[in-house]
Structure formats: C-alpha cells, structure tokens
Coordinates of C-alpha atoms in Angstrom, one line a residue:
M1 CA -0.4 -0.2 -69.6
V2 CA 0.2 2.2 -66.9
R3 CA 3.8 3.5 -67.0
T4 CA 4.8 4.4 -63.2
L5 CA 8.0 6.3 -61.7
Q6 CA 8.4 4.6 -58.5
L7 CA 10.1 6.9 -55.8
V8 CA 11.5 5.4 -52.5
T9 CA 13.7 5.9 -49.9
S10 CA 15.0 2.5 -49.3
R11 CA 14.1 -0.6 -51.6
R12 CA 12.7 -2.7 -48.4
P13 CA 11.2 -5.8 -49.2
F14 CA 7.5 -5.0 -48.9
F15 CA 8.3 -2.3 -51.5
E16 CA 10.0 -5.1 -53.9
Q17 CA 7.1 -7.3 -53.5
Q18 CA 4.6 -4.1 -54.2
V19 CA 6.8 -3.6 -57.5
E20 CA 6.2 -7.2 -58.4
V21 CA 2.7 -7.5 -57.9
L22 CA 2.2 -4.4 -60.1
E23 CA 4.2 -6.2 -62.7
R24 CA 2.2 -8.8 -62.7
N25 CA -0.6 -6.9 -63.5
G26 CA 0.7 -4.9 -66.5
V27 CA 2.4 -1.9 -64.6
S28 CA 5.5 -0.6 -65.9
C29 CA 7.7 0.2 -62.9
T30 CA 10.7 2.5 -63.1
V31 CA 12.3 2.8 -59.6
V32 CA 14.3 5.8 -58.7
P33 CA 15.5 5.5 -55.0
V34 CA 17.1 8.5 -52.9
P35 CA 20.8 8.1 -53.2
G36 CA 22.9 7.5 -50.1
E37 CA 22.7 5.7 -46.9
S38 CA 19.3 6.5 -45.1
R39 CA 20.5 7.7 -41.9
E40 CA 23.3 9.7 -43.4
R41 CA 21.6 11.5 -46.5
S42 CA 22.6 15.2 -47.1
L43 CA 20.7 18.1 -48.9
A44 CA 22.8 17.5 -51.8
E45 CA 21.9 13.8 -52.3
Y46 CA 18.1 14.8 -52.3
A47 CA 18.9 17.7 -54.6
R48 CA 20.6 14.8 -57.0
F49 CA 17.2 12.8 -56.4
Y50 CA 15.0 15.6 -57.3
A51 CA 16.8 16.1 -60.6
R52 CA 16.6 12.3 -61.6
V53 CA 13.0 12.7 -60.9
L54 CA 12.4 15.6 -62.8
R55 CA 14.4 14.3 -65.7
A56 CA 12.5 10.7 -65.5
A57 CA 9.0 12.3 -65.0
R58 CA 9.4 14.3 -68.3
G59 CA 10.2 11.4 -70.5
P60 CA 7.8 9.9 -72.9
D61 CA 7.6 6.4 -71.1
I62 CA 6.1 7.8 -67.7
D63 CA 2.4 8.2 -67.0
L64 CA 2.3 8.7 -63.1
V65 CA 4.6 9.5 -60.2
H66 CA 4.3 7.3 -57.2
A67 CA 6.2 8.5 -54.3
N68 CA 6.5 6.0 -51.7
Y69 CA 7.3 7.3 -48.0
G70 CA 6.8 11.0 -47.4
L71 CA 10.3 11.8 -47.8
T72 CA 10.1 11.3 -51.6
A73 CA 6.8 13.4 -51.5
P74 CA 8.7 16.7 -52.3
A75 CA 10.3 15.7 -55.3
A76 CA 7.2 14.0 -56.6
L77 CA 5.3 17.3 -56.3
A78 CA 7.9 19.4 -57.4
Q79 CA 7.8 18.0 -61.3
P80 CA 4.9 19.7 -63.0
V81 CA 4.3 17.0 -65.8
R82 CA 2.6 13.8 -63.8
P83 CA -0.1 12.9 -61.4
V84 CA 1.2 12.2 -58.3
V85 CA 0.1 9.2 -56.0
L86 CA 1.9 9.4 -52.1
S87 CA 1.9 6.2 -50.2
L88 CA 2.7 6.8 -46.6
W89 CA 4.0 4.1 -44.5
G90 CA 3.3 5.2 -41.1
S91 CA 6.5 6.5 -39.1
D92 CA 6.3 9.3 -42.3
L93 CA 3.1 10.5 -40.9
L94 CA 3.1 9.4 -37.6
G95 CA 6.8 9.9 -36.4
P96 CA 9.2 13.1 -36.8
Y97 CA 8.4 14.0 -40.5
G98 CA 4.7 14.0 -39.7
T99 CA 4.2 17.7 -40.5
L100 CA 6.1 17.5 -44.0
S101 CA 4.0 14.3 -45.0
E102 CA 0.8 16.0 -44.2
Q103 CA 1.3 19.3 -45.9
C104 CA 2.6 17.1 -49.2
A105 CA -0.3 14.7 -49.0
R106 CA -2.5 18.1 -49.6
F107 CA -1.2 18.6 -52.9
A108 CA -1.1 14.8 -54.2
D109 CA -3.8 13.5 -56.7
E110 CA -4.2 10.3 -54.6
V111 CA -3.0 9.5 -51.1
V112 CA -2.7 5.7 -49.9
V113 CA -2.3 4.9 -45.9
M114 CA -1.9 1.7 -44.4
S115 CA -4.6 1.8 -41.6
E116 CA -7.7 3.7 -40.7
E117 CA -5.6 5.4 -38.0
M118 CA -3.5 7.0 -40.5
A119 CA -6.5 7.9 -42.7
G120 CA -7.7 9.9 -39.6
A121 CA -4.6 11.9 -39.3
L122 CA -5.1 13.6 -42.7
D123 CA -7.6 16.3 -43.6
R124 CA -8.5 14.7 -47.1
D125 CA -9.7 11.6 -48.7
T126 CA -7.4 8.5 -48.7
T127 CA -7.4 5.1 -49.6
V128 CA -6.4 2.5 -47.2
V129 CA -4.2 0.1 -49.0
P130 CA -2.1 -2.2 -46.5
H131 CA 1.3 -3.7 -47.8
G132 CA 0.5 -7.1 -48.7
I133 CA 2.4 -10.0 -47.7
D134 CA 3.5 -13.4 -49.5
T135 CA 1.6 -16.1 -47.8
D136 CA 3.2 -18.8 -49.8
R137 CA 6.6 -17.7 -48.3
F138 CA 5.3 -17.1 -44.7
A139 CA 3.7 -20.3 -44.2
P140 CA 3.8 -22.7 -41.3
E141 CA 6.6 -25.2 -40.9
P142 CA 7.8 -27.8 -38.3
R143 CA 8.9 -26.2 -35.2
E144 CA 11.8 -28.5 -34.3
A145 CA 13.5 -28.2 -37.8
A146 CA 12.9 -24.5 -37.5
V147 CA 14.7 -24.1 -34.1
D148 CA 17.5 -26.2 -35.1
A149 CA 18.1 -24.2 -38.2
V150 CA 18.2 -21.0 -36.1
D151 CA 20.3 -22.7 -33.3
W152 CA 17.9 -22.0 -30.6
D153 CA 17.5 -24.3 -27.6
P154 CA 15.0 -26.5 -28.1
D155 CA 14.0 -27.0 -24.5
A156 CA 13.1 -23.3 -24.2
R157 CA 10.1 -20.8 -25.3
H158 CA 11.3 -18.2 -27.7
V159 CA 9.9 -15.1 -27.9
L160 CA 10.7 -12.7 -31.3
F161 CA 11.3 -9.3 -31.5
P162 CA 11.6 -8.7 -35.4
Y163 CA 13.3 -5.4 -35.3
D164 CA 16.5 -3.4 -34.8
T165 CA 16.7 -2.6 -30.9
G166 CA 18.3 0.7 -31.8
R167 CA 14.9 1.8 -33.2
T168 CA 13.6 4.0 -30.7
E169 CA 9.8 3.7 -31.7
K170 CA 10.0 0.0 -31.5
N171 CA 10.9 0.5 -27.7
Y172 CA 12.9 -2.8 -27.0
P173 CA 13.6 -2.0 -23.5
R174 CA 9.9 -2.5 -22.9
A175 CA 10.0 -5.8 -24.7
E176 CA 12.7 -6.8 -22.2
R177 CA 10.4 -5.9 -19.2
V178 CA 7.5 -7.7 -20.6
V179 CA 9.5 -10.9 -21.2
E180 CA 10.9 -10.6 -17.3
R181 CA 7.7 -10.3 -16.2
A182 CA 6.2 -13.2 -18.4
R183 CA 9.2 -15.7 -17.1
T184 CA 7.7 -16.0 -13.5
A185 CA 4.2 -17.5 -15.0
V186 CA 6.0 -19.7 -17.5
D187 CA 7.2 -23.3 -16.5
A188 CA 10.2 -23.2 -18.9
P189 CA 13.1 -21.2 -19.7
V190 CA 11.8 -18.0 -21.7
E191 CA 14.5 -16.5 -24.4
L192 CA 14.0 -13.2 -26.1
H193 CA 15.5 -12.8 -29.5
A194 CA 15.9 -9.4 -31.3
V195 CA 16.1 -10.6 -35.0
S196 CA 16.8 -7.8 -37.7
G197 CA 19.2 -7.7 -40.8
V198 CA 18.6 -11.1 -41.9
P199 CA 17.6 -11.9 -45.6
H200 CA 13.9 -11.6 -45.8
E201 CA 13.7 -15.2 -47.2
A202 CA 15.1 -16.5 -43.9
V203 CA 12.4 -14.6 -41.6
P204 CA 9.8 -17.4 -42.0
T205 CA 12.2 -19.9 -40.2
Y206 CA 12.7 -17.5 -37.4
M207 CA 8.9 -17.3 -37.3
N208 CA 8.5 -20.9 -37.2
A209 CA 11.0 -21.4 -34.5
A210 CA 9.4 -19.1 -32.1
D211 CA 6.6 -19.4 -29.9
A212 CA 5.2 -15.9 -29.8
M213 CA 6.0 -12.5 -31.4
L214 CA 6.2 -9.5 -29.1
L215 CA 5.5 -6.0 -30.6
T216 CA 6.0 -3.1 -28.1
S217 CA 5.8 -0.4 -30.8
E218 CA 4.9 3.3 -29.9
R219 CA 3.6 3.9 -33.0
E220 CA 3.0 1.8 -36.5
G221 CA 1.0 1.8 -39.6
S222 CA 0.0 -1.8 -40.7
P223 CA 3.1 -3.5 -39.8
N224 CA 4.1 -6.4 -42.2
A225 CA 5.8 -8.4 -39.5
V226 CA 2.6 -8.9 -37.5
K227 CA 0.8 -10.0 -40.5
E228 CA 3.8 -12.2 -41.6
A229 CA 3.8 -13.9 -38.1
L230 CA 0.1 -14.5 -38.3
S231 CA 0.3 -16.2 -41.6
C232 CA 3.1 -18.5 -39.9
N233 CA 0.5 -19.4 -37.2
L234 CA 2.8 -17.6 -34.6
P235 CA 0.9 -15.8 -31.8
V236 CA 1.4 -12.0 -31.7
V237 CA 1.3 -10.1 -28.4
A238 CA 1.4 -6.3 -29.1
T239 CA 0.4 -2.7 -28.3
P240 CA -2.6 -1.3 -29.8
V241 CA -0.8 0.7 -32.2
G242 CA -2.1 1.4 -36.1
D243 CA -4.0 -1.4 -37.1
V244 CA -2.8 -4.0 -35.0
P245 CA -5.8 -4.3 -33.1
D246 CA -7.8 -5.3 -36.2
L247 CA -5.2 -7.5 -37.9
L248 CA -5.3 -9.7 -34.3
S249 CA -9.1 -9.6 -34.1
G250 CA -10.2 -13.1 -34.0
A251 CA -6.9 -14.4 -34.0
E252 CA -6.7 -17.3 -31.3
C253 CA -3.5 -17.1 -28.8
S254 CA -2.7 -13.2 -30.0
A255 CA -3.8 -10.5 -27.9
V256 CA -3.5 -6.6 -27.8
A257 CA -2.6 -4.8 -24.2
D258 CA -1.5 -1.5 -23.5
T259 CA 0.3 -1.8 -19.8
D260 CA 3.5 -3.9 -19.3
A261 CA 1.2 -6.3 -16.9
G262 CA -1.2 -6.8 -19.4
L263 CA 1.5 -7.5 -22.4
A264 CA 3.4 -10.0 -19.8
D265 CA -0.1 -11.9 -18.9
A266 CA -0.9 -12.4 -22.8
L267 CA 2.6 -13.2 -23.6
A268 CA 2.7 -16.0 -20.9
A269 CA -0.8 -17.3 -21.9
A270 CA 0.6 -17.5 -25.6
L271 CA 3.7 -19.3 -24.3
A272 CA 1.5 -21.8 -22.6
R273 CA -1.2 -22.0 -25.0
T274 CA -3.4 -25.1 -25.1
T275 CA -5.3 -24.4 -28.4
E276 CA -4.1 -24.0 -31.9
P277 CA -3.5 -20.5 -33.2
T278 CA -5.7 -19.5 -35.9
G279 CA -3.5 -16.6 -37.3
R280 CA -3.2 -18.0 -40.9
K281 CA -6.7 -17.8 -41.6
R282 CA -6.9 -14.2 -40.8
A283 CA -3.8 -13.7 -42.8
R284 CA -5.4 -15.0 -46.1
E285 CA -6.8 -11.5 -46.4
F286 CA -3.5 -9.8 -46.6
G287 CA -2.2 -11.3 -49.7
L288 CA -0.1 -9.5 -52.3
D289 CA -3.1 -9.9 -55.1
R290 CA -5.6 -7.8 -53.1
M291 CA -2.9 -5.1 -52.7
G292 CA -2.1 -5.0 -56.3
E293 CA -6.0 -4.8 -57.4
D294 CA -6.4 -2.0 -54.9
L295 CA -3.5 0.0 -55.9
L296 CA -4.5 -0.3 -59.5
G297 CA -7.5 1.2 -58.7
V298 CA -5.8 4.2 -56.9
Y299 CA -3.7 4.6 -60.3
E300 CA -6.9 4.7 -62.4
R301 CA -8.5 7.5 -60.3
A302 CA -5.2 9.6 -60.3
L303 CA -5.2 9.4 -64.0
G304 CA -8.9 11.1 -64.3
G305 CA -10.5 7.8 -64.8
D306 CA -8.3 6.8 -67.9
D307 CA -6.7 3.5 -67.1
G308 CA -4.0 4.2 -69.5
G309 CA -4.3 0.9 -70.6
I310 CA -4.8 -1.2 -67.5
D311 CA -7.0 -4.1 -68.6
G312 CA -8.1 -6.6 -65.7
D313 CA -9.1 -9.3 -68.3
D314 CA -6.1 -10.1 -70.2
G315 CA -3.8 -11.1 -67.3
A316 CA -1.0 -9.0 -68.9
L317 CA 2.5 -9.9 -67.6
D318 CA 4.4 -7.3 -69.6
G319 CA 5.1 -4.8 -67.0
E320 CA 8.8 -4.1 -66.8
V321 CA 10.9 -3.2 -63.7
T322 CA 14.0 -1.1 -64.7
A323 CA 16.4 1.3 -62.5
A324 CA 16.3 5.0 -63.5

C-alpha cells in the first residue's frame, strides 16, 4: 500500500472523488487542507499549513506527498523527507499564480497536468491525467422531470452557465452577449442560468434540465463541467481553451468557437438541434477508474520504481481517508 499525504487548498468535489478512487485502489490518503477561507487566507495560515505538512510528512505512515494545486507546492517541497507529486489544475499554472507553479514544478519528482496545453507551458516532463468524472451520477435523465425539479419554464430553451458569475476568468458578461445574439435565431424564449454553489449531487439535474451548456472561459485546464455535461448528453458550446476542443471532438451538437458570432451561431444550432447528442459516448473515456490507474503509475515513478505495495491484482480496498 502507498501511504500518501494529500495537500489541497479547497476540498472540491473532484478532489474528493480523486481521494475515493485512490482509496478503492488501496492507497492510504491523509488529507491536509490549507486552513481558512480560500479568498481571505493570510500568510500566517499558510505558515500553520506548512507546520502541519512538515509534521505529518515526517511521520512513519507517509511514503509520498501529493500537492494538489500550485499554492500547496511550496509546503510540499519544503519538507525534505518524502517524494513530491505536484498536480496542477489549470488556473494555478495559466493564471496569476503561474510563475510560482512553474518554479515549483521544476523541483517536484513528478508533475501531473490536466491537458497538453498545460504540459506545453512547462519546461519539464509531465503526465497528463485529467480529473475523472462519475459517469453513473452524471447520466441522462428525463428532461421534463428535471425542468420541473429546478423550477424552470417548460416552454423555454435553457442555457446553463455552471460557474460563479464573479469569477472573471469565466467571463459571464460574454455569455450574456452570446445568449442575446442567439435569441434572434431561436424560435422560442431562451433563458440563461448561472448555477453555482449547489450541492454537487444536484448538478446532474440542472444539466438534464438545460438544452445546452455555454462555456466562455478565457482559460481552462480540463474543465470537469464540460465532461459532466457530455456525460449527461448535454450539448456544449465553448471557447477553445485547455483541452476543450479535444473533449468536444466527435460529440454531435457540441461546438467550439472563438468569436461571439461563432459562439452564438453554434448555440442557436444546439438549441434548435434535430439530431441526438452523442456526448455520453465520448464521456466514457473520462471515468474515475482510468484516472486512478494513471495516478498509481505516477506514484510508482515518484517512489523510484518501488510501488510501495501497490498490487493491481488483488483489488485492495483497504485504503483509508483520514484528516490530519
């Protein structure tokens, strides 16, 4: 069994799924989150975080430190006793913390990125392991029941924007402009819904109630929302960021465009579609099990080829998730 110390800024749903799939594969995960609120953390809180990491890493029950998100990397690298795997999620490399993440990546034993675009931004070997999704949870549901459950107008066409409108990199004002242009080409009312802060288990219902998802981000790594939408057979219209063009390749009724006019035309076509979406077939490639297998390979390399007890044949389920 490999015993890992999992460092994270915020325990987001996709991180929790990562821990769960590692646990199913016999990996012990001790999770240490950065204290405090994500947008208001002080240097003192990061100092306390480092002290916890140093204490935990020196313990006898840890083989490897996995830093999830670039802001956890300095603490991971400052402990001198365990190999370090660094996972970069997107905004930590392509956004304002990019320099920090790039410098830390130079010293990690293994670096995981979400897309080939991110790999190209680093001057070192990396492994592309996009976050996996739960294709059982994110699955097609009857639209009428979903619309009723979220209390949307059953006679309108609904466009889902699955992000906080205050996140500037998601560019909600552009989504508003695109929907306004698309309305002129759709023979029905078109409503734009910005949905964030709902329980993750409720998100599939919103996706099944929508007629299309619109992503207008200025940068992304490998957005889970796109993969989750595809898994629900929800058409996606998006800007060409991160690995989105690859994710949407071959998915009927979904499209990528880089101008407002192009996005509006693609959105109108998705809302007035006459063919069935095929996103779910594409999404089967992004399952959690594949992500888990890829991360196990990264851990083995970080440990110098010694798998620390990983046994892919015994189907071990004895991993343990604890809070440090």
